[in-house]
PDB file of C-alpha atoms in Angstrom:
ATOM      1  CA  LEU A 846     171.690 153.765  44.736  1.00 56.00           C
ATOM      2  CA  LEU A 847     168.664 154.971  43.208  1.00 56.00           C
ATOM      3  CA  SER A 848     166.155 153.120  45.619  1.00 66.00           C
ATOM      4  CA  SER A 849     168.357 154.512  48.498  1.00 68.00           C
ATOM      5  CA  LEU A 850     167.936 158.046  47.255  1.00 67.00           C
ATOM      6  CA  LYS A 851     164.230 157.428  46.847  1.00 67.00           C
ATOM      7  CA  LEU A 852     163.930 156.100  50.403  1.00 71.00           C
ATOM      8  CA  THR A 853     165.898 159.068  51.827  1.00 71.00           C
ATOM      9  CA  TRP A 854     163.515 161.644  49.830  1.00 63.00           C
ATOM     10  CA  ILE A 855     160.449 159.684  51.276  1.00 71.00           C
ATOM     11  CA  MET A 856     161.834 159.706  54.969  1.00 70.00           C
ATOM     12  CA  LEU A 857     162.750 163.577  54.277  1.00 64.00           C
ATOM     13  CA  ARG A 858     159.206 164.137  53.370  1.00 64.00           C
ATOM     14  CA  ILE A 859     158.075 162.322  56.603  1.00 67.00           C
ATOM     15  CA  LEU A 860     160.178 164.269  58.804  1.00 64.00           C
ATOM     16  CA  SER A 861     159.240 167.681  57.424  1.00 57.00           C
ATOM     17  CA  PHE A 862     155.638 166.608  57.698  1.00 54.00           C
ATOM     18  CA  ILE A 863     156.115 165.703  61.621  1.00 58.00           C
ATOM     19  CA  ALA A 864     158.254 168.860  62.187  1.00 54.00           C
ATOM     20  CA  ALA A 865     155.718 171.097  60.567  1.00 50.00           C
ATOM     21  CA  ILE A 866     153.014 169.579  63.048  1.00 51.00           C
ATOM     22  CA  LEU A 867     155.295 170.039  66.075  1.00 52.00           C
ATOM     23  CA  SER A 868     156.213 173.499  65.003  1.00 50.00           C
ATOM     24  CA  ILE A 869     152.749 174.605  65.996  1.00 58.00           C
ATOM     25  CA  ALA A 870     153.412 176.462  69.250  1.00 67.00           C
ATOM     26  CA  LYS A 871     151.985 174.679  72.185  1.00 73.00           C
ATOM     27  CA  CYS A 872     150.204 177.999  73.176  1.00 78.00           C
ATOM     28  CA  CYS A 873     148.369 177.858  69.899  1.00 85.00           C
ATOM     29  CA  ARG A 874     147.064 174.345  70.668  1.00 84.00           C
ATOM     30  CA  ASP A 875     145.851 175.339  74.325  1.00 87.00           C
ATOM     31  CA  PRO A 876     142.009 175.795  74.543  1.00 90.00           C
ATOM     32  CA  ARG A 877     140.565 179.168  74.805  1.00 91.00           C
ATOM     33  CA  ASP A 878     140.599 180.468  78.479  1.00 90.00           C
ATOM     34  CA  LYS A 879     138.623 183.685  79.482  1.00 89.00           C
ATOM     35  CA  GLY A 880     140.715 183.924  82.660  1.00 86.00           C
ATOM     36  CA  PHE A 881     139.047 185.696  85.544  1.00 85.00           C
ATOM     37  CA  ASN A 882     138.105 189.329  86.926  1.00 84.00           C
ATOM     38  CA  CYS A 883     140.781 191.098  88.786  1.00 78.00           C
ATOM     39  CA  ASP A 884     141.325 194.874  89.375  1.00 72.00           C
ATOM     40  CA  ASP A 885     144.975 194.864  87.978  1.00 64.00           C
ATOM     41  CA  ILE A 886     144.288 194.373  84.411  1.00 68.00           C
ATOM     42  CA  PRO A 887     141.317 195.546  82.448  1.00 72.00           C
ATOM     43  CA  SER A 888     139.103 193.051  80.698  1.00 79.00           C
ATOM     44  CA  GLY A 889     138.629 193.282  76.934  1.00 82.00           C
ATOM     45  CA  MET A 890     138.686 191.691  73.529  1.00 83.00           C
ATOM     46  CA  ARG A 891     141.402 189.432  72.826  1.00 85.00           C
ATOM     47  CA  PHE A 892     142.251 186.633  70.212  1.00 85.00           C
ATOM     48  CA  TYR A 893     143.022 182.983  70.398  1.00 87.00           C
ATOM     49  CA  HIS A 894     144.006 180.298  67.935  1.00 88.00           C
ATOM     50  CA  ASP A 895     141.166 177.810  67.480  1.00 85.00           C
ATOM     51  CA  ALA A 896     143.002 174.493  66.781  1.00 82.00           C
ATOM     52  CA  LYS A 897     139.568 172.811  65.397  1.00 80.00           C
ATOM     53  CA  SER A 898     139.082 175.609  62.806  1.00 78.00           C
ATOM     54  CA  GLY A 899     142.810 176.665  62.279  1.00 81.00           C
ATOM     55  CA  ARG A 900     141.773 180.210  62.703  1.00 83.00           C
ATOM     56  CA  CYS A 901     142.391 183.278  65.201  1.00 85.00           C
ATOM     57  CA  LEU A 902     139.211 184.055  66.763  1.00 86.00           C
ATOM     58  CA  PRO A 903     138.075 187.000  69.164  1.00 86.00           C
ATOM     59  CA  PHE A 904     137.135 186.352  72.590  1.00 87.00           C
ATOM     60  CA  PHE A 905     136.595 188.382  75.786  1.00 86.00           C
ATOM     61  CA  PHE A 906     139.308 188.068  78.172  1.00 84.00           C
ATOM     62  CA  GLN A 907     138.309 188.879  81.899  1.00 85.00           C
ATOM     63  CA  GLY A 908     141.681 190.365  82.790  1.00 80.00           C
ATOM     64  CA  CYS A 909     143.664 187.961  84.920  1.00 82.00           C
ATOM     65  CA  GLY A 910     144.449 184.021  84.717  1.00 84.00           C
ATOM     66  CA  GLY A 911     143.940 182.170  81.459  1.00 85.00           C
ATOM     67  CA  ASN A 912     146.724 180.450  79.300  1.00 86.00           C
ATOM     68  CA  THR A 913     148.987 181.745  76.717  1.00 86.00           C
ATOM     69  CA  ASN A 914     146.919 181.420  73.969  1.00 87.00           C
ATOM     70  CA  ASN A 915     145.781 185.043  74.449  1.00 86.00           C
ATOM     71  CA  PHE A 916     146.781 187.407  71.971  1.00 84.00           C
ATOM     72  CA  VAL A 917     146.426 191.238  72.096  1.00 82.00           C
ATOM     73  CA  ASP A 918     145.275 191.470  68.491  1.00 80.00           C
ATOM     74  CA  ARG A 919     144.698 189.193  65.549  1.00 80.00           C
ATOM     75  CA  GLU A 920     147.847 190.057  63.776  1.00 80.00           C
ATOM     76  CA  THR A 921     150.088 188.581  66.635  1.00 81.00           C
ATOM     77  CA  CYS A 922     147.730 185.560  66.918  1.00 83.00           C
ATOM     78  CA  GLU A 923     148.269 184.914  63.367  1.00 81.00           C
ATOM     79  CA  THR A 924     152.003 185.510  63.104  1.00 82.00           C
ATOM     80  CA  SER A 925     152.396 183.234  66.131  1.00 81.00           C
ATOM     81  CA  CYS A 926     150.106 180.372  65.006  1.00 82.00           C
ATOM     82  CA  LEU A 927     148.797 180.448  61.573  1.00 73.00           C
ATOM     83  CA  SER A 928     152.137 180.186  59.783  1.00 59.00           C
ATOM     84  CA  SER A 929     153.217 176.977  61.049  1.00 50.00           C
ATOM     85  CA  ALA A 930     149.693 175.621  61.203  1.00 47.00           C
ATOM     86  CA  LYS A 931     149.502 176.677  57.411  1.00 48.00           C
ATOM     87  CA  SER A 932     152.653 174.882  56.379  1.00 42.00           C
ATOM     88  CA  ALA A 933     151.508 171.533  58.402  1.00 42.00           C
ATOM     89  CA  ALA A 934     148.242 171.755  56.647  1.00 42.00           C
ATOM     90  CA  GLU A 935     149.679 172.227  53.084  1.00 41.00           C
ATOM     91  CA  VAL A 936     151.855 169.135  53.631  1.00 35.00           C
ATOM     92  CA  SER A 937     148.857 167.105  54.682  1.00 35.00           C
ATOM     93  CA  LYS A 938     146.580 168.186  52.108  1.00 36.00           C
ATOM     94  CA  THR A 939     143.824 165.912  51.104  1.00 34.00           C
ATOM     95  CA  ASN A 940     142.016 165.281  47.871  1.00 36.00           C
ATOM     96  CA  ALA A 941     138.551 166.099  49.544  1.00 45.00           C
ATOM     97  CA  THR A 942     136.435 168.403  47.685  1.00 60.00           C
ATOM     98  CA  THR A 943     133.827 170.623  49.448  1.00 74.00           C
ATOM     99  CA  ILE A 944     130.030 169.996  48.650  1.00 80.00           C
ATOM    100  CA  ILE A 945     129.909 173.579  47.106  1.00 77.00           C
ATOM    101  CA  ALA A 946     132.756 172.813  44.528  1.00 80.00           C
ATOM    102  CA  ALA A 947     131.450 169.298  43.684  1.00 79.00           C
ATOM    103  CA  CYS A 948     127.972 170.206  43.105  1.00 85.00           C
ATOM    104  CA  ALA A 949     128.424 173.691  41.760  1.00 84.00           C
ATOM    105  CA  LEU A 950     125.988 174.987  44.357  1.00 83.00           C
ATOM    106  CA  LYS A 951     124.527 178.513  43.903  1.00 81.00           C
ATOM    107  CA  THR A 952     124.726 179.466  47.609  1.00 83.00           C
ATOM    108  CA  SER A 953     126.603 182.235  49.160  1.00 80.00           C
ATOM    109  CA  ALA A 954     126.781 179.940  52.258  1.00 80.00           C
ATOM    110  CA  VAL A 955     130.385 179.137  53.594  1.00 75.00           C
ATOM    111  CA  LEU A 956     130.134 175.245  53.743  1.00 77.00           C
ATOM    112  CA  ARG A 957     133.222 173.179  54.333  1.00 70.00           C
ATOM    113  CA  GLU A 958     131.571 169.845  54.297  1.00 75.00           C
ATOM    114  CA  SER A 959     133.019 167.299  51.738  1.00 78.00           C
ATOM    115  CA  ALA A 960     131.012 165.766  48.884  1.00 81.00           C
ATOM    116  CA  THR A 961     130.042 162.299  49.402  1.00 86.00           C
ATOM    117  CA  ALA A 962     130.754 159.903  46.431  1.00 88.00           C
ATOM    118  CA  CYS A 963     128.110 157.986  44.836  1.00 90.00           C
ATOM    119  CA  ARG A 964     127.393 155.816  41.750  1.00 90.00           C
ATOM    120  CA  THR A 965     123.678 156.272  41.568  1.00 91.00           C
ATOM    121  CA  THR A 966     120.996 158.392  43.600  1.00 90.00           C
ATOM    122  CA  THR A 967     120.147 155.350  45.682  1.00 91.00           C
ATOM    123  CA  ASP A 968     123.862 155.735  47.208  1.00 90.00           C
ATOM    124  CA  CYS A 969     122.852 159.318  48.244  1.00 92.00           C
ATOM    125  CA  PRO A 970     120.921 160.455  51.512  1.00 92.00           C
ATOM    126  CA  ALA A 971     117.198 161.871  51.022  1.00 93.00           C
ATOM    127  CA  GLY A 972     116.907 164.837  49.281  1.00 93.00           C
ATOM    128  CA  HIS A 973     120.107 164.356  47.486  1.00 93.00           C
ATOM    129  CA  ALA A 974     120.755 162.949  43.866  1.00 93.00           C
ATOM    130  CA  CYS A 975     123.971 161.266  42.237  1.00 92.00           C
ATOM    131  CA  SER A 976     125.784 164.133  40.060  1.00 89.00           C
ATOM    132  CA  ARG A 977     127.348 163.379  36.769  1.00 81.00           C
ATOM    133  CA  GLY A 978     130.551 163.842  38.693  1.00 81.00           C
ATOM    134  CA  GLY A 979     129.873 161.162  41.149  1.00 88.00           C
ATOM    135  CA  SER A 980     128.956 163.305  44.127  1.00 90.00           C
ATOM    136  CA  CYS A 981     125.528 163.188  46.287  1.00 91.00           C
ATOM    137  CA  CYS A 982     124.296 166.863  45.761  1.00 91.00           C
ATOM    138  CA  PRO A 983     121.305 168.280  47.360  1.00 92.00           C
ATOM    139  CA  THR A 984     118.335 168.921  44.975  1.00 93.00           C
ATOM    140  CA  ARG A 985     116.679 172.134  44.383  1.00 94.00           C
ATOM    141  CA  ASP A 986     113.490 171.040  46.250  1.00 96.00           C
ATOM    142  CA  HIS A 987     115.498 169.970  49.266  1.00 95.00           C
ATOM    143  CA  ILE A 988     117.644 173.335  49.368  1.00 95.00           C
ATOM    144  CA  CYS A 989     114.368 175.342  48.928  1.00 96.00           C
ATOM    145  CA  SER A 990     112.811 173.499  51.827  1.00 96.00           C
ATOM    146  CA  LEU A 991     115.620 174.139  54.201  1.00 95.00           C
ATOM    147  CA  THR A 992     115.048 176.393  57.358  1.00 95.00           C
ATOM    148  CA  PRO A 993     117.190 179.520  56.923  1.00 94.00           C
ATOM    149  CA  SER A 994     120.343 179.117  59.136  1.00 91.00           C
ATOM    150  CA  ASN A 995     122.380 182.029  60.519  1.00 88.00           C
ATOM    151  CA  GLY A 996     125.422 179.807  60.729  1.00 83.00           C
ATOM    152  CA  ASN A 997     128.249 180.707  63.177  1.00 77.00           C
ATOM    153  CA  GLU A 998     130.469 183.738  63.835  1.00 68.00           C
ATOM    154  CA  ALA A 999     133.594 183.572  61.564  1.00 59.00           C
ATOM    155  CA  MET A1000     136.557 185.747  61.853  1.00 53.00           C
ATOM    156  CA  GLU A1001     134.734 188.955  62.836  1.00 55.00           C
ATOM    157  CA  PHE A1002     131.448 189.951  64.596  1.00 63.00           C
ATOM    158  CA  VAL A1003     129.863 190.999  61.323  1.00 70.00           C
ATOM    159  CA  HIS A1004     126.437 189.874  60.412  1.00 77.00           C
ATOM    160  CA  ARG A1005     126.072 189.790  56.486  1.00 84.00           C
ATOM    161  CA  PRO A1006     122.657 190.421  54.735  1.00 92.00           C
ATOM    162  CA  LYS A1007     121.358 187.187  52.702  1.00 94.00           C
ATOM    163  CA  TYR A1008     118.284 185.599  51.343  1.00 96.00           C
ATOM    164  CA  ALA A1009     116.399 182.382  51.842  1.00 97.00           C
ATOM    165  CA  TRP A1010     113.493 180.739  50.530  1.00 97.00           C
ATOM    166  CA  ILE A1011     110.459 180.272  52.783  1.00 97.00           C
ATOM    167  CA  SER A1012     108.258 177.611  51.438  1.00 95.00           C
ATOM    168  CA  SER A1013     105.188 178.455  53.306  1.00 96.00           C
ATOM    169  CA  LEU A1014     105.313 182.246  52.092  1.00 96.00           C
ATOM    170  CA  LYS A1015     106.498 181.041  48.764  1.00 96.00           C
ATOM    171  CA  ASN A1016     108.912 183.967  48.709  1.00 97.00           C
ATOM    172  CA  CYS A1017     112.491 184.925  49.792  1.00 97.00           C
ATOM    173  CA  ILE A1018     113.087 186.668  53.065  1.00 97.00           C
ATOM    174  CA  ARG A1019     116.232 188.677  54.248  1.00 96.00           C
ATOM    175  CA  PHE A1020     118.086 187.274  57.298  1.00 94.00           C
ATOM    176  CA  SER A1021     121.260 187.561  59.134  1.00 90.00           C
ATOM    177  CA  TYR A1022     124.337 185.358  57.994  1.00 88.00           C
ATOM    178  CA  PHE A1023     127.238 185.285  60.288  1.00 84.00           C
ATOM    179  CA  GLY A1024     129.760 184.082  57.861  1.00 79.00           C
ATOM    180  CA  SER A1025     130.285 180.454  58.189  1.00 78.00           C
ATOM    181  CA  ASN A1026     128.351 177.097  57.826  1.00 82.00           C
ATOM    182  CA  GLY A1027     124.822 177.299  57.953  1.00 87.00           C
ATOM    183  CA  ASN A1028     123.104 175.412  54.710  1.00 91.00           C
ATOM    184  CA  PRO A1029     122.795 175.993  51.156  1.00 93.00           C
ATOM    185  CA  ASN A1030     119.322 177.929  51.530  1.00 95.00           C
ATOM    186  CA  ASN A1031     121.408 181.230  51.390  1.00 94.00           C
ATOM    187  CA  PHE A1032     121.656 183.415  48.690  1.00 94.00           C
ATOM    188  CA  SER A1033     123.511 186.964  47.823  1.00 92.00           C
ATOM    189  CA  SER A1034     120.503 188.738  46.644  1.00 94.00           C
ATOM    190  CA  TYR A1035     116.786 188.576  46.541  1.00 96.00           C
ATOM    191  CA  LYS A1036     116.689 188.064  42.787  1.00 95.00           C
ATOM    192  CA  GLU A1037     119.121 184.928  43.190  1.00 94.00           C
ATOM    193  CA  CYS A1038     117.013 183.497  45.678  1.00 96.00           C
ATOM    194  CA  LYS A1039     113.792 183.716  43.604  1.00 96.00           C
ATOM    195  CA  ALA A1040     115.592 182.705  40.299  1.00 94.00           C
ATOM    196  CA  PHE A1041     116.706 179.491  42.092  1.00 94.00           C
ATOM    197  CA  CYS A1042     113.675 178.417  44.215  1.00 95.00           C
ATOM    198  CA  GLY A1043     110.466 180.691  43.016  1.00 90.00           C
TER     199      GLY A1043
END
């Protein structure tokens, strides 16, 4: 009886995972489609659900055509797509740790890449060392030698002022960060940048 209950519980978990994935509306899985120009409907800013990032992002809709992954505002997109996507993601959570958390990087970049496991530094790529926690972490010299990267647009069209070390100048410069990705040569202030790389 006990093993029968356990098997039933496992089956219910599997079915709930499948249901969560299937519950993401088809329109939320469609690719972004800017449509085409027409006289009937004005063009303008709309939002679509980006299945790859799992977020609602802005795009310029030309007025006609397109597909149903097209929402008047971010809130409508999130209500339609994110609640079901979030529950599916929660069911299928992995133990992957981001490189920022695993390496305690002092960066203000939003990096989503996972840390690579290691036993010794020889297991790591060039410019990385094996940390006590068993993750390949970029070295200080490697971080400070990276060319500043603006990253990608995140949720909104906002450029944030950040600072990056420029080896040839032996100083930090200010640059615009778009809110996502980029690299660890990205600091919130000139002082933080100088303290880390200078």
